[in-house]
mmCIF file of C-alpha atoms in Angstrom:
data_model
loop_
_atom_site.group_PDB
_atom_site.id
_atom_site.type_symbol
_atom_site.label_atom_id
_atom_site.label_comp_id
_atom_site.label_asym_id
_atom_site.label_seq_id
_atom_site.Cartn_x
_atom_site.Cartn_y
_atom_site.Cartn_z
ATOM 1 C CA UNK A 490 0.852 -21.466 5.454
ATOM 2 C CA UNK A 491 1.466 -24.916 3.649
ATOM 3 C CA UNK A 492 3.751 -26.608 2.256
ATOM 4 C CA UNK A 493 1.192 -26.232 -1.571
ATOM 5 C CA UNK A 494 1.154 -22.314 -1.019
ATOM 6 C CA UNK A 495 4.592 -21.870 -0.475
ATOM 7 C CA UNK A 496 4.988 -23.363 -3.497
ATOM 8 C CA UNK A 497 2.638 -20.889 -5.133
ATOM 9 C CA UNK A 498 4.150 -17.381 -4.336
ATOM 10 C CA UNK A 499 7.548 -19.298 -5.142
ATOM 11 C CA UNK A 500 6.474 -20.115 -8.954
ATOM 12 C CA UNK A 501 5.339 -16.590 -8.837
ATOM 13 C CA UNK A 502 7.820 -14.584 -8.262
ATOM 14 C CA UNK A 503 10.113 -16.170 -10.654
ATOM 15 C CA UNK A 504 6.626 -15.385 -12.723
ATOM 16 C CA UNK A 505 7.413 -11.560 -11.230
ATOM 17 C CA UNK A 506 11.789 -11.964 -11.953
ATOM 18 C CA UNK A 507 11.100 -13.526 -15.561
ATOM 19 C CA UNK A 508 8.496 -9.693 -16.975
ATOM 20 C CA UNK A 509 11.403 -7.885 -14.856
ATOM 21 C CA UNK A 510 8.379 -6.377 -12.828
ATOM 22 C CA UNK A 511 10.979 -7.120 -9.528
ATOM 23 C CA UNK A 512 13.227 -4.482 -11.026
ATOM 24 C CA UNK A 513 10.914 -2.000 -11.924
ATOM 25 C CA UNK A 514 8.806 -1.622 -8.822
ATOM 26 C CA UNK A 515 12.845 -1.671 -7.157
ATOM 27 C CA UNK A 516 13.019 1.227 -9.925
ATOM 28 C CA UNK A 517 10.731 3.048 -9.649
ATOM 29 C CA UNK A 518 11.002 3.510 -5.511
ATOM 30 C CA UNK A 519 14.692 4.450 -5.780
ATOM 31 C CA UNK A 520 13.875 7.187 -8.406
ATOM 32 C CA UNK A 521 10.730 8.774 -6.709
ATOM 33 C CA UNK A 522 12.269 8.477 -3.283
ATOM 34 C CA UNK A 523 15.938 9.880 -3.566
ATOM 35 C CA UNK A 524 13.825 12.200 -6.455
ATOM 36 C CA UNK A 525 12.033 13.526 -3.543
ATOM 37 C CA UNK A 526 14.233 13.094 -0.730
ATOM 38 C CA UNK A 527 16.871 15.762 -2.399
ATOM 39 C CA UNK A 528 14.337 18.408 -3.621
ATOM 40 C CA UNK A 529 12.699 18.603 -0.466
ATOM 41 C CA UNK A 530 15.777 19.045 1.182
ATOM 42 C CA UNK A 531 15.314 23.103 1.680
ATOM 43 C CA UNK A 532 13.818 23.360 4.603
ATOM 44 C CA UNK A 533 15.878 20.736 6.426
ATOM 45 C CA UNK A 534 18.279 24.678 7.857
ATOM 46 C CA UNK A 535 14.378 26.660 8.817
ATOM 47 C CA UNK A 536 12.845 23.763 10.983
ATOM 48 C CA UNK A 537 15.498 22.476 12.424
ATOM 49 C CA UNK A 538 15.316 19.107 12.065
ATOM 50 C CA UNK A 539 18.182 17.206 10.612
ATOM 51 C CA UNK A 540 17.336 16.184 6.519
ATOM 52 C CA UNK A 541 16.477 12.754 6.607
ATOM 53 C CA UNK A 542 13.067 13.862 8.762
ATOM 54 C CA UNK A 543 11.877 16.301 5.972
ATOM 55 C CA UNK A 544 13.307 13.015 3.381
ATOM 56 C CA UNK A 545 10.875 10.525 6.496
ATOM 57 C CA UNK A 546 7.918 13.466 5.841
ATOM 58 C CA UNK A 547 8.077 12.995 1.786
ATOM 59 C CA UNK A 548 8.206 9.718 1.034
ATOM 60 C CA UNK A 549 5.005 9.578 3.081
ATOM 61 C CA UNK A 550 3.445 11.954 0.952
ATOM 62 C CA UNK A 551 5.168 9.574 -2.117
ATOM 63 C CA UNK A 552 4.485 6.332 -0.598
ATOM 64 C CA UNK A 553 0.568 7.420 0.194
ATOM 65 C CA UNK A 554 0.606 7.174 -3.609
ATOM 66 C CA UNK A 555 2.889 4.661 -5.067
ATOM 67 C CA UNK A 556 1.893 1.649 -2.703
ATOM 68 C CA UNK A 557 -0.914 1.201 -3.813
ATOM 69 C CA UNK A 558 -0.462 2.070 -7.476
ATOM 70 C CA UNK A 559 2.883 -0.927 -7.111
ATOM 71 C CA UNK A 560 -0.375 -3.801 -5.200
ATOM 72 C CA UNK A 561 -2.581 -2.778 -7.822
ATOM 73 C CA UNK A 562 -0.466 -3.263 -10.516
ATOM 74 C CA UNK A 563 0.607 -6.670 -9.566
ATOM 75 C CA UNK A 564 -2.487 -7.846 -8.057
ATOM 76 C CA UNK A 565 -5.383 -6.725 -10.830
ATOM 77 C CA UNK A 566 -4.404 -9.783 -12.615
ATOM 78 C CA UNK A 567 -3.501 -11.921 -10.710
ATOM 79 C CA UNK A 568 -6.762 -13.800 -11.453
ATOM 80 C CA UNK A 569 -8.057 -12.211 -14.114
ATOM 81 C CA UNK A 570 -5.750 -12.980 -16.097
ATOM 82 C CA UNK A 571 -4.697 -17.011 -15.172
ATOM 83 C CA UNK A 572 -8.778 -17.262 -16.510
ATOM 84 C CA UNK A 573 -8.204 -15.037 -19.847
ATOM 85 C CA UNK A 574 -5.090 -17.450 -20.231
ATOM 86 C CA UNK A 575 -6.911 -20.126 -19.586
ATOM 87 C CA UNK A 576 -4.685 -21.740 -16.700
ATOM 88 C CA UNK A 577 -6.612 -21.649 -13.849
ATOM 89 C CA UNK A 578 -8.635 -24.863 -14.788
ATOM 90 C CA UNK A 579 -5.583 -26.267 -14.626
ATOM 91 C CA UNK A 580 -4.016 -24.931 -11.607
ATOM 92 C CA UNK A 581 -7.689 -25.778 -9.944
ATOM 93 C CA UNK A 582 -6.679 -29.542 -11.637
ATOM 94 C CA UNK A 583 -4.032 -29.378 -9.268
ATOM 95 C CA UNK A 584 -3.509 -30.604 -5.309
ATOM 96 C CA UNK A 585 -3.814 -27.028 -3.568
ATOM 97 C CA UNK A 586 -7.118 -25.177 -2.546
ATOM 98 C CA UNK A 587 -8.191 -21.434 -3.799
ATOM 99 C CA UNK A 588 -7.388 -20.263 -0.743
ATOM 100 C CA UNK A 589 -3.867 -21.739 -0.829
ATOM 101 C CA UNK A 590 -3.537 -20.828 -4.724
ATOM 102 C CA UNK A 591 -4.863 -16.888 -3.391
ATOM 103 C CA UNK A 592 -2.326 -16.908 -0.773
ATOM 104 C CA UNK A 593 0.988 -17.373 -2.170
ATOM 105 C CA UNK A 594 -0.424 -15.557 -4.852
ATOM 106 C CA UNK A 595 -0.296 -12.091 -2.109
ATOM 107 C CA UNK A 596 3.188 -14.485 -0.646
ATOM 108 C CA UNK A 597 4.829 -13.478 -3.499
ATOM 109 C CA UNK A 598 3.792 -10.076 -4.540
ATOM 110 C CA UNK A 599 4.297 -8.615 -0.861
ATOM 111 C CA UNK A 600 7.880 -9.817 -0.868
ATOM 112 C CA UNK A 601 8.244 -7.694 -4.091
ATOM 113 C CA UNK A 602 6.940 -5.112 -3.115
ATOM 114 C CA UNK A 603 8.508 -5.739 -0.182
ATOM 115 C CA UNK A 604 12.184 -5.891 -1.797
ATOM 116 C CA UNK A 605 11.501 -2.105 -3.900
ATOM 117 C CA UNK A 606 9.828 -0.536 -0.888
ATOM 118 C CA UNK A 607 13.204 -1.553 1.735
ATOM 119 C CA UNK A 608 15.791 -1.702 -1.383
ATOM 120 C CA UNK A 609 14.301 2.784 -2.005
ATOM 121 C CA UNK A 610 13.314 4.079 0.601
ATOM 122 C CA UNK A 611 16.633 2.575 2.647
ATOM 123 C CA UNK A 612 18.537 4.147 -0.272
ATOM 124 C CA UNK A 613 17.001 7.379 0.196
ATOM 125 C CA UNK A 614 17.238 7.328 3.748
ATOM 126 C CA UNK A 615 21.193 6.452 3.889
ATOM 127 C CA UNK A 616 21.852 8.913 1.599
ATOM 128 C CA UNK A 617 19.432 11.220 3.366
ATOM 129 C CA UNK A 618 21.993 10.620 6.693
ATOM 130 C CA UNK A 619 25.018 10.358 4.411
ATOM 131 C CA UNK A 620 24.791 13.808 2.910
ATOM 132 C CA UNK A 621 22.846 15.895 6.198
ATOM 133 C CA UNK A 622 22.918 13.313 9.601
ATOM 134 C CA UNK A 623 19.701 11.302 11.116
ATOM 135 C CA UNK A 624 19.409 11.571 14.404
ATOM 136 C CA UNK A 625 17.158 8.164 16.479
ATOM 137 C CA UNK A 626 13.576 9.496 15.653
ATOM 138 C CA UNK A 627 13.825 9.836 12.936
ATOM 139 C CA UNK A 628 16.056 6.928 11.880
ATOM 140 C CA UNK A 629 13.138 5.705 13.922
ATOM 141 C CA UNK A 630 10.253 7.615 11.182
ATOM 142 C CA UNK A 631 12.325 5.349 8.898
ATOM 143 C CA UNK A 632 11.914 1.956 9.742
ATOM 144 C CA UNK A 633 8.407 2.543 10.504
ATOM 145 C CA UNK A 634 7.795 4.148 7.107
ATOM 146 C CA UNK A 635 8.789 1.234 5.527
ATOM 147 C CA UNK A 636 7.249 -1.206 7.590
ATOM 148 C CA UNK A 637 3.882 1.175 6.897
ATOM 149 C CA UNK A 638 4.615 1.345 3.437
ATOM 150 C CA UNK A 639 4.510 -2.787 2.701
ATOM 151 C CA UNK A 640 2.072 -2.818 4.797
ATOM 152 C CA UNK A 641 -0.464 0.091 2.401
ATOM 153 C CA UNK A 642 0.721 -1.700 -0.029
ATOM 154 C CA UNK A 643 -0.785 -5.308 1.548
ATOM 155 C CA UNK A 644 -4.042 -3.598 1.870
ATOM 156 C CA UNK A 645 -3.955 -2.990 -2.122
ATOM 157 C CA UNK A 646 -2.396 -6.211 -3.034
ATOM 158 C CA UNK A 647 -5.210 -7.709 -1.252
ATOM 159 C CA UNK A 648 -8.071 -5.819 -2.745
ATOM 160 C CA UNK A 649 -6.288 -6.364 -6.790
ATOM 161 C CA UNK A 650 -7.330 -9.783 -6.355
ATOM 162 C CA UNK A 651 -10.971 -8.926 -5.241
ATOM 163 C CA UNK A 652 -11.112 -6.442 -8.058
ATOM 164 C CA UNK A 653 -9.193 -9.340 -9.861
ATOM 165 C CA UNK A 654 -12.191 -12.094 -9.583
ATOM 166 C CA UNK A 655 -15.422 -9.655 -9.920
ATOM 167 C CA UNK A 656 -14.270 -8.010 -12.980
ATOM 168 C CA UNK A 657 -13.917 -11.766 -15.112
ATOM 169 C CA UNK A 658 -11.580 -10.367 -17.702
ATOM 170 C CA UNK A 659 -8.141 -8.001 -17.438
ATOM 171 C CA UNK A 660 -9.020 -5.465 -18.912
ATOM 172 C CA UNK A 661 -11.534 -4.511 -16.765
ATOM 173 C CA UNK A 662 -9.629 -5.468 -13.782
ATOM 174 C CA UNK A 663 -7.665 -2.588 -14.644
ATOM 175 C CA UNK A 664 -10.665 0.189 -15.353
ATOM 176 C CA UNK A 665 -11.831 -1.240 -12.569
ATOM 177 C CA UNK A 666 -8.305 -0.956 -9.490
ATOM 178 C CA UNK A 667 -7.933 2.419 -11.678
ATOM 179 C CA UNK A 668 -10.547 3.959 -10.196
ATOM 180 C CA UNK A 669 -10.412 1.731 -6.856
ATOM 181 C CA UNK A 670 -7.204 3.277 -6.366
ATOM 182 C CA UNK A 671 -8.411 7.908 -7.499
ATOM 183 C CA UNK A 672 -11.435 6.547 -4.317
ATOM 184 C CA UNK A 673 -9.092 5.106 -1.732
ATOM 185 C CA UNK A 674 -6.454 7.794 -2.980
ATOM 186 C CA UNK A 675 -8.673 10.714 -4.197
ATOM 187 C CA UNK A 676 -11.847 10.924 -4.229
ATOM 188 C CA UNK A 677 -11.928 9.841 -0.877
ATOM 189 C CA UNK A 678 -9.656 12.882 0.692
ATOM 190 C CA UNK A 679 -11.676 15.213 -1.994
ATOM 191 C CA UNK A 680 -14.777 14.142 -0.820
ATOM 192 C CA UNK A 681 -14.564 14.694 3.113
ATOM 193 C CA UNK A 682 -12.795 18.006 1.978
ATOM 194 C CA UNK A 683 -15.973 19.481 1.036
ATOM 195 C CA UNK A 684 -17.757 17.958 3.727
ATOM 196 C CA UNK A 685 -15.765 19.905 6.619
ATOM 197 C CA UNK A 686 -16.246 23.588 4.537
ATOM 198 C CA UNK A 687 -19.572 22.957 4.407
ATOM 199 C CA UNK A 688 -19.763 21.382 8.005
ATOM 200 C CA UNK A 689 -17.433 24.640 9.128
ATOM 201 C CA UNK A 690 -16.342 23.802 11.897
ATOM 202 C CA UNK A 691 -19.360 22.001 12.912
ATOM 203 C CA UNK A 692 -19.959 18.757 14.768
ATOM 204 C CA UNK A 693 -18.614 16.737 11.705
ATOM 205 C CA UNK A 694 -15.386 18.203 11.665
ATOM 206 C CA UNK A 695 -14.590 18.089 15.379
ATOM 207 C CA UNK A 696 -15.837 14.705 15.919
ATOM 208 C CA UNK A 697 -17.692 12.175 13.223
ATOM 209 C CA UNK A 698 -14.161 13.771 10.873
ATOM 210 C CA UNK A 699 -11.190 11.658 11.838
ATOM 211 C CA UNK A 700 -13.172 8.622 12.199
ATOM 212 C CA UNK A 701 -13.757 8.415 8.748
ATOM 213 C CA UNK A 702 -10.944 9.911 8.074
ATOM 214 C CA UNK A 703 -8.596 6.803 9.617
ATOM 215 C CA UNK A 704 -11.099 4.936 7.819
ATOM 216 C CA UNK A 705 -9.536 4.884 4.485
ATOM 217 C CA UNK A 706 -5.922 2.474 4.374
ATOM 218 C CA UNK A 707 -4.728 5.383 2.927
ATOM 219 C CA UNK A 708 -5.434 7.414 5.649
ATOM 220 C CA UNK A 709 -4.848 5.646 8.169
ATOM 221 C CA UNK A 710 -1.121 4.995 6.618
ATOM 222 C CA UNK A 711 -0.474 8.880 6.856
ATOM 223 C CA UNK A 712 -2.075 9.527 10.494
ATOM 224 C CA UNK A 713 0.579 6.571 11.736
ATOM 225 C CA UNK A 714 3.069 8.501 10.762
ATOM 226 C CA UNK A 715 3.246 11.628 11.506
ATOM 227 C CA UNK A 716 1.143 10.833 14.862
ATOM 228 C CA UNK A 717 3.707 8.745 15.844
ATOM 229 C CA UNK A 718 6.722 11.669 15.378
ATOM 230 C CA UNK A 719 6.932 14.836 16.552
ATOM 231 C CA UNK A 720 9.404 15.808 14.447
ATOM 232 C CA UNK A 721 7.477 15.009 11.161
ATOM 233 C CA UNK A 722 4.404 15.909 12.094
ATOM 234 C CA UNK A 723 5.987 19.716 12.035
ATOM 235 C CA UNK A 724 6.086 19.205 8.787
ATOM 236 C CA UNK A 725 2.877 17.890 7.722
ATOM 237 C CA UNK A 726 -1.155 19.396 7.738
ATOM 238 C CA UNK A 727 -2.606 16.758 9.409
ATOM 239 C CA UNK A 728 -1.442 16.817 12.977
ATOM 240 C CA UNK A 729 -4.688 18.114 13.936
ATOM 241 C CA UNK A 730 -6.825 15.767 12.560
ATOM 242 C CA UNK A 731 -3.848 12.771 14.537
ATOM 243 C CA UNK A 732 -4.225 14.471 17.911
ATOM 244 C CA UNK A 733 -8.231 14.497 17.608
ATOM 245 C CA UNK A 734 -7.656 10.194 17.483
ATOM 246 C CA UNK A 735 -6.630 7.114 20.184
ATOM 247 C CA UNK A 736 -2.698 6.091 19.490
ATOM 248 C CA UNK A 737 -4.270 2.484 18.070
ATOM 249 C CA UNK A 738 -6.894 3.704 15.781
ATOM 250 C CA UNK A 739 -3.901 4.459 12.022
ATOM 251 C CA UNK A 740 -2.849 1.189 13.745
ATOM 252 C CA UNK A 741 -6.040 -0.832 13.578
ATOM 253 C CA UNK A 742 -7.639 0.379 10.293
ATOM 254 C CA UNK A 743 -4.483 -0.215 8.536
ATOM 255 C CA UNK A 744 -3.503 -3.683 9.801
ATOM 256 C CA UNK A 745 -8.106 -5.041 10.347
ATOM 257 C CA UNK A 746 -7.348 -4.187 6.303
ATOM 258 C CA UNK A 747 -5.166 -6.306 4.777
ATOM 259 C CA UNK A 748 -7.717 -9.213 6.142
ATOM 260 C CA UNK A 749 -10.194 -7.417 5.143
ATOM 261 C CA UNK A 750 -9.214 -7.501 1.560
ATOM 262 C CA UNK A 751 -8.187 -10.887 1.241
ATOM 263 C CA UNK A 752 -11.439 -12.658 2.924
ATOM 264 C CA UNK A 753 -14.016 -11.053 0.050
ATOM 265 C CA UNK A 754 -11.319 -11.494 -2.446
ATOM 266 C CA UNK A 755 -10.903 -14.724 -1.171
ATOM 267 C CA UNK A 756 -15.012 -14.873 -2.019
ATOM 268 C CA UNK A 757 -15.038 -13.707 -4.438
ATOM 269 C CA UNK A 758 -12.467 -16.214 -6.078
ATOM 270 C CA UNK A 759 -15.058 -18.930 -5.042
ATOM 271 C CA UNK A 760 -17.132 -17.976 -7.651
ATOM 272 C CA UNK A 761 -15.376 -17.937 -10.726
ATOM 273 C CA UNK A 762 -15.357 -20.103 -12.805
ATOM 274 C CA UNK A 763 -12.340 -22.090 -14.697
#
């Protein structure tokens, strides 16, 4: 961490606040988290768990879709936008290196995303606790959900920078980001489901499928939250896949993805001509 990277992060945060990005991301998280919390509270009595546990399970599903989307929306024009505006050449004429510029942008966007996640899920969790009570396990599950959601968002921030550097223009980066979201969040699982159906509970389903699934950061996020809490697992359909993997598989996958994404983004950024 260098003072120059921190200075860039501070500048990027001011830009996010000026563009109302921080406000909009937080508002989106609060509204969706509250909606899912109270819409999903019906099974509380029949499952014998407190309302916060049901809320965490619902918000886990929400985060799989929203955390990658918010991450990509914040980062898709981080580099291509500077190229389009002509500000990249000016930025590169200053002392900060490309790595420091990328790190500064990442820190600012991650701070904004973390703020939105904490306020959104924290508000919904507090209201669920006040309405239906909460046990120690559900409170721990909520804290884990917030931490892993931030980590999942970090993955797609890094992948967004990579796309932004490869695309060359903001328009192309927006299209590539949408495709990336579809692949990781929707199409990957559909492809695995088709493979499982064709395999008919064979070797692929029993041995290879769980590892291929956890290689996807979105699915690693699901498995981590399900495997770590028996109460949340009651409301999830991924219990079988989670039990087929060692406990370290999902955390290692989700922790490695931001590092891999930033490394690829740095390589791509190095090839961008201002």
